[in-house]
Coordinates of C-alpha atoms and ligand atoms in Angstrom, one line a residue:
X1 CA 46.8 -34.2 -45.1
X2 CA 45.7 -35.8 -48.2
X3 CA 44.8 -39.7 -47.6
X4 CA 46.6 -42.4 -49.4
X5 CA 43.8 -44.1 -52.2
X6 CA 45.4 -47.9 -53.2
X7 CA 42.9 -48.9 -56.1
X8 CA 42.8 -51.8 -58.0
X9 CA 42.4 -52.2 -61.5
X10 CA 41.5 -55.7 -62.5
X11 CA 41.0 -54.9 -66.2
X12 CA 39.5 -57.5 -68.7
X13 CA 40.0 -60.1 -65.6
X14 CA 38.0 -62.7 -63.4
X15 CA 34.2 -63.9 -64.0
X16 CA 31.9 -62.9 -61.2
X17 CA 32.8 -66.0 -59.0
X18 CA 36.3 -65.8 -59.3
X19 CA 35.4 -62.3 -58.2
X20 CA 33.8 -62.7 -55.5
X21 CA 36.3 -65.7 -54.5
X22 CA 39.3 -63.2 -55.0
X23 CA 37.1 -60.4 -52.7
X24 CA 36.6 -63.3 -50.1
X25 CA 40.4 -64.0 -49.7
X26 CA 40.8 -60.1 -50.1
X27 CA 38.3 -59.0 -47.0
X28 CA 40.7 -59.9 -43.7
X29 CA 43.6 -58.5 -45.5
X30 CA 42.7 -54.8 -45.7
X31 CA 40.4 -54.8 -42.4
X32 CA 42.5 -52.5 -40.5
X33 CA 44.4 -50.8 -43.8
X34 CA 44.7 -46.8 -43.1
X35 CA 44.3 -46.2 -47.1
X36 CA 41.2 -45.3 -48.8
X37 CA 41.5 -49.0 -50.9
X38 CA 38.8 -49.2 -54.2
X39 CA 38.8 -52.0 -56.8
X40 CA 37.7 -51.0 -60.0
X41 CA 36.3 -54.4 -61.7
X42 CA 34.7 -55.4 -65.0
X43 CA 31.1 -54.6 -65.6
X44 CA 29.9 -58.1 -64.9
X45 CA 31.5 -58.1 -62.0
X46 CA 29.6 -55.4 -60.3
X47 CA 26.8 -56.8 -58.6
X48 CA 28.6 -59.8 -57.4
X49 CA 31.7 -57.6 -55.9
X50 CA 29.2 -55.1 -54.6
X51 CA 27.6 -57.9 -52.4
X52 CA 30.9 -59.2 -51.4
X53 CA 32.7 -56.2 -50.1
X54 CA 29.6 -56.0 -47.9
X55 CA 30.7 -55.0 -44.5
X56 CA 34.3 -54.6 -45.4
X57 CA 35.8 -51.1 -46.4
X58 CA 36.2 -51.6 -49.8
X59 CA 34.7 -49.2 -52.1
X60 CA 33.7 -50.2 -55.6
X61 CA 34.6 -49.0 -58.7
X62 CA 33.8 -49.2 -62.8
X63 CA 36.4 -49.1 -65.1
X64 CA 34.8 -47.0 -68.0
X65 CA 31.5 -44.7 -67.7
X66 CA 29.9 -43.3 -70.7
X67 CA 29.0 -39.4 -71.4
X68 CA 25.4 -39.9 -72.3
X69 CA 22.9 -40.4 -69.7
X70 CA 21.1 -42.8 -72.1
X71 CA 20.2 -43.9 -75.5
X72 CA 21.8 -45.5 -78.8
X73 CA 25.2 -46.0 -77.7
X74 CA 25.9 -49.8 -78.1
X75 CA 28.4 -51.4 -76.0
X76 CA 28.3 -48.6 -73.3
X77 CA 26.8 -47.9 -69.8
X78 CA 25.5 -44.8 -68.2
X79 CA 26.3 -43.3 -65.0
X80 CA 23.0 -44.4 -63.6
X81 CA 23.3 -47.8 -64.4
X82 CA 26.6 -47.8 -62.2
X83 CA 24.9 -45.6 -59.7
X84 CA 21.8 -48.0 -59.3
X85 CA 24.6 -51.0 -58.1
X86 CA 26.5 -48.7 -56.0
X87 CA 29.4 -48.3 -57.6
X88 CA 31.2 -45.6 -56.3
X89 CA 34.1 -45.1 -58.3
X90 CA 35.2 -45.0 -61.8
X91 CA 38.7 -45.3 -64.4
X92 CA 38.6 -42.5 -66.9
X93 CA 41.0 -42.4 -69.6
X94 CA 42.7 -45.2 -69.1
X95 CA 45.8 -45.6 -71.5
X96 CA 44.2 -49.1 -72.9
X97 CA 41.5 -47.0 -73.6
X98 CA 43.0 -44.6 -75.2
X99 CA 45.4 -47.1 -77.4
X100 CA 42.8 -49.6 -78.4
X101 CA 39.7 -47.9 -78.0
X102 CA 39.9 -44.7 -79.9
X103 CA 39.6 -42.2 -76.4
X104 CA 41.1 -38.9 -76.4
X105 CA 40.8 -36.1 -73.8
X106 CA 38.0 -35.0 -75.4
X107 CA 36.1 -38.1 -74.9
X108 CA 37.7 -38.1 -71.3
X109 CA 36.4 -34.7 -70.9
X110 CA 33.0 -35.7 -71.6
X111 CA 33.1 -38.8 -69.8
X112 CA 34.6 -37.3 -66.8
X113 CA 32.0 -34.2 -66.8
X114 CA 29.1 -37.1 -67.0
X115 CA 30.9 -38.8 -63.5
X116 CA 31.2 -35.9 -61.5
X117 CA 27.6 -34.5 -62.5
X118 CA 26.2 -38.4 -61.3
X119 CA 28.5 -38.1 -58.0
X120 CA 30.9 -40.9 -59.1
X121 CA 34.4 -40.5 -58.2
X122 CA 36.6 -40.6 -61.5
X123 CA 40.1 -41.9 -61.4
X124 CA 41.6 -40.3 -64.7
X125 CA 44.5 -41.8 -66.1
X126 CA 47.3 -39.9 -67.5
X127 CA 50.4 -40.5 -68.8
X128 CA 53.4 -40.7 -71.2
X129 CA 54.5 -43.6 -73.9
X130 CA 58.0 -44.4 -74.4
X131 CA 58.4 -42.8 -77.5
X132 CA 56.6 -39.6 -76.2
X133 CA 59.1 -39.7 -73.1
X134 CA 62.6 -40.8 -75.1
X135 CA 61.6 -37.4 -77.6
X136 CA 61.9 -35.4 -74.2
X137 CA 57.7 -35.2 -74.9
X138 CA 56.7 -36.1 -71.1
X139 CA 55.2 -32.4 -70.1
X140 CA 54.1 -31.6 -73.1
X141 CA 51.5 -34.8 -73.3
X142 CA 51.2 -34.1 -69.6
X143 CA 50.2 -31.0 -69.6
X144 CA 47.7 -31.5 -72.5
X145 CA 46.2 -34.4 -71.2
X146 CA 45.6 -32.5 -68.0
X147 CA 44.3 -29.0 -69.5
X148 CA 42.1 -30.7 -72.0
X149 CA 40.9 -33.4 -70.2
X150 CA 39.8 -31.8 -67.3
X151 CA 38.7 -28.5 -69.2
X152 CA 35.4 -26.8 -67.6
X153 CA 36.1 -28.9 -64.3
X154 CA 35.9 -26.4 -60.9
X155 CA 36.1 -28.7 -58.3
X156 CA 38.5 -31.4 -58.0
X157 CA 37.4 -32.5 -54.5
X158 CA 36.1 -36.0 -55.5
X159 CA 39.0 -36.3 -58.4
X160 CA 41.8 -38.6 -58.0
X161 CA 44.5 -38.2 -61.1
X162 CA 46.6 -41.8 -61.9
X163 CA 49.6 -40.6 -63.3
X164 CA 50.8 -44.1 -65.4
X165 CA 54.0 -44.1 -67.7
X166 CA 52.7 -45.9 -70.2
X167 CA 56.0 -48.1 -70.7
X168 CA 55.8 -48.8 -66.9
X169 CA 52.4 -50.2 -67.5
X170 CA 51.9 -54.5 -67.3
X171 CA 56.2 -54.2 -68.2
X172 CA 57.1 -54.8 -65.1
X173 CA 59.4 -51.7 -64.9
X174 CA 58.6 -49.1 -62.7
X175 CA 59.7 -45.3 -63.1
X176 CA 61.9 -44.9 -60.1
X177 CA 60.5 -43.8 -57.2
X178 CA 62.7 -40.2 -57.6
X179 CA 61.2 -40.2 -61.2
X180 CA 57.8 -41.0 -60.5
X181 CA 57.9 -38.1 -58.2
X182 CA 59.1 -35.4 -60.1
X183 CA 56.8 -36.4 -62.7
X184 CA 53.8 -35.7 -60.4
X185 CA 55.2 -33.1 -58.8
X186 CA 55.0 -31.4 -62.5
X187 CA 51.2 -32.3 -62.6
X188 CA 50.5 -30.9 -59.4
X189 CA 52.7 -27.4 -60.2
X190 CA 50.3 -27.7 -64.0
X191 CA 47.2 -28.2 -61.2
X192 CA 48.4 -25.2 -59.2
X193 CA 48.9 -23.0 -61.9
X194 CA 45.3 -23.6 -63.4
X195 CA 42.9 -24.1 -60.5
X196 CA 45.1 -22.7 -57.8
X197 CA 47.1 -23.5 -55.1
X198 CA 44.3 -25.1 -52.8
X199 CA 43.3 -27.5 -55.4
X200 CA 47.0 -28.4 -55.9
X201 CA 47.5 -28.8 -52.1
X202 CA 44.4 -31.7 -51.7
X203 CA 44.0 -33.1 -54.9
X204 CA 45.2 -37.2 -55.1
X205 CA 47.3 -37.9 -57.2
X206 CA 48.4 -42.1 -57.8
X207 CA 51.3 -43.7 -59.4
X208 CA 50.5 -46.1 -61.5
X209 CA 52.9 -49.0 -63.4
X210 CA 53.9 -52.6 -62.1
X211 CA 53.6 -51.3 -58.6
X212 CA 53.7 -54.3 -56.5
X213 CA 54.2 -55.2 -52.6
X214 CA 58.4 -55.0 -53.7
X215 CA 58.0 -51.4 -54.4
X216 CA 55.0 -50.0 -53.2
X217 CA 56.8 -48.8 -49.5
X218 CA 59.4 -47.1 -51.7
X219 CA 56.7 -45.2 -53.7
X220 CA 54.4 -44.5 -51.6
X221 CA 57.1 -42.6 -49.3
X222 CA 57.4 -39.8 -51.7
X223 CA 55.8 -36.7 -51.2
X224 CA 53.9 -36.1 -54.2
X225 CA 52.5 -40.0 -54.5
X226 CA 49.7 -40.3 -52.8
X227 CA 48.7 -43.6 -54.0
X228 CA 48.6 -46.6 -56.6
X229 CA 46.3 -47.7 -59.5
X230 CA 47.6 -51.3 -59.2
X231 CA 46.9 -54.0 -62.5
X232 CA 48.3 -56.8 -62.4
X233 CA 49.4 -57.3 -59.0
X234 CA 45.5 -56.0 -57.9
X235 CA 44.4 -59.5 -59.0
X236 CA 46.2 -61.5 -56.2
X237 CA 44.8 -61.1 -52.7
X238 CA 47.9 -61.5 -51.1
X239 CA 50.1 -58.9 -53.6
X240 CA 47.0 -56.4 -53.7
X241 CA 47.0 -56.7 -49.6
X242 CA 50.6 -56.3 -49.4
X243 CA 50.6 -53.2 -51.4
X244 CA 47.5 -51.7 -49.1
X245 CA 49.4 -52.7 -46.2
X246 CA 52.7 -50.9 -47.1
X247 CA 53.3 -49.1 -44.0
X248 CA 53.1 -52.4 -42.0
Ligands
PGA301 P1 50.1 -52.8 -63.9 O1 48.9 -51.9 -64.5 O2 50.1 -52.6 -62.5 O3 49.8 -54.2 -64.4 O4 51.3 -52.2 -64.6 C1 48.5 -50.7 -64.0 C2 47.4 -50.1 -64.8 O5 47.3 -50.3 -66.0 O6 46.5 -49.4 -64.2

């Protein structure tokens, strides 16, 4: 019942013409995909990927949104401003965020409040580091980055979680599909327990971690995966394709 979402997260990548080159080659591919497929792209990128998924039934998204609507916050952009180009989706939380750029699940709280108020979809990143899942740490990180960073949120119906080991993450190794599985399966049991079993029952929740078109079929088969946020493998046409198209 729940639809598979294959999003793409290109990261600090491509200019807007390689963009719209790499959304050219990337069009055909996913024309008959049965996934919900989104690519979340740099800012600059916007307005040249929002003109070439035209047609097509790729969705945008942003990879960061900030939690004021306006007003002296250098560096950042507002939900509007992401609104106004049609951007439809956005990355909350991602880990890269929260290693190099000071965010929390406080800020992700806010940040995620500010999306859902402006009708943008988040994609909120959680996940475990190496050190946090060797110490045995992995539900206890889990379940605070869940509880506090979706803390005040009712309704989940536009929410997608990306559950990304952060060791699996631009590594190239992948949790095991088994792993990956149990892993979300405990997110979703945290979901049901909090906001109830309905929530639990619809609410997407993504792998995410060098998932490529080698892996994705295996992943994607288990019952608690119900898509990918996909990094480096998003920025090849062919590889991104491949991963939409698992079931082919
Ligand atoms: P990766 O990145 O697919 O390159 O591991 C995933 C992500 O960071 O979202």
């Amino acid at each position: 019942m729940r639809k598979p979402i294959i999003a793409g997260n290109w990261k600090m990548n491509k200019t807007a013409a390689e963009a719209e080159a790499l959304i050219a080659e990337l069009k055909p591919l996913v024309a008959k995909s049965k996934p919900d497929v989104v690519i979340c792209v740099p800012y600059t990128d916007l307005w040249a990927a929002k003109a070439a998924i035209a047609g097509s039934k790729i969705r945008l998204g942003a990879e960061n949104v900030a939690w004021a609507d306006s007003g002296a916050f250098t560096g950042e952009i507002s939900a509007a401003m992401l609104k106004e180009i049609g951007v439809e989706y956005v990355i909350i939380g991602h880990s890269e965020r929260r290693t190099y750029f000071g965010e929390t699940d406080e800020t992700v709280n806010k940040r995620l409040k500010q999306a859902l108020a402006n009708g943008l979809k988040p994609i909120v990143c959680v996940g475990e580091t190496l050190v946090e899942r060797e110490k045995n740490k992995t539900k206890r990180i889990l379940k605070k980055q869940v509880l506090d960073g979706f803390k005040d949120v009712t309704d989940f119906s536009d929410i997608v979680i990306a559950y990304e080991p952060v060791w699996a993450i631009g590594t190239g190794k992948t949790a095991t599909a088994e792993d990956a599985n149990k892993t979300i399966g405990y997110i979703r049991s945290l979901v049901k327990k909090t906001w109830g079993a309905e929530v639990a029952k619809s609410l997407r929740i993504q792998y995410g971690g060098s998932m490529k078109p080698s892996n994705a079929k295996e992943l994607m088969a288990m019952k608690n995966i119900d898509g990918g946020l996909i990094g480096g493998a998003a920025l090849k046409a062919q590889d991104f394709a491949a991963i939409v198209n698992y079931k082919d």
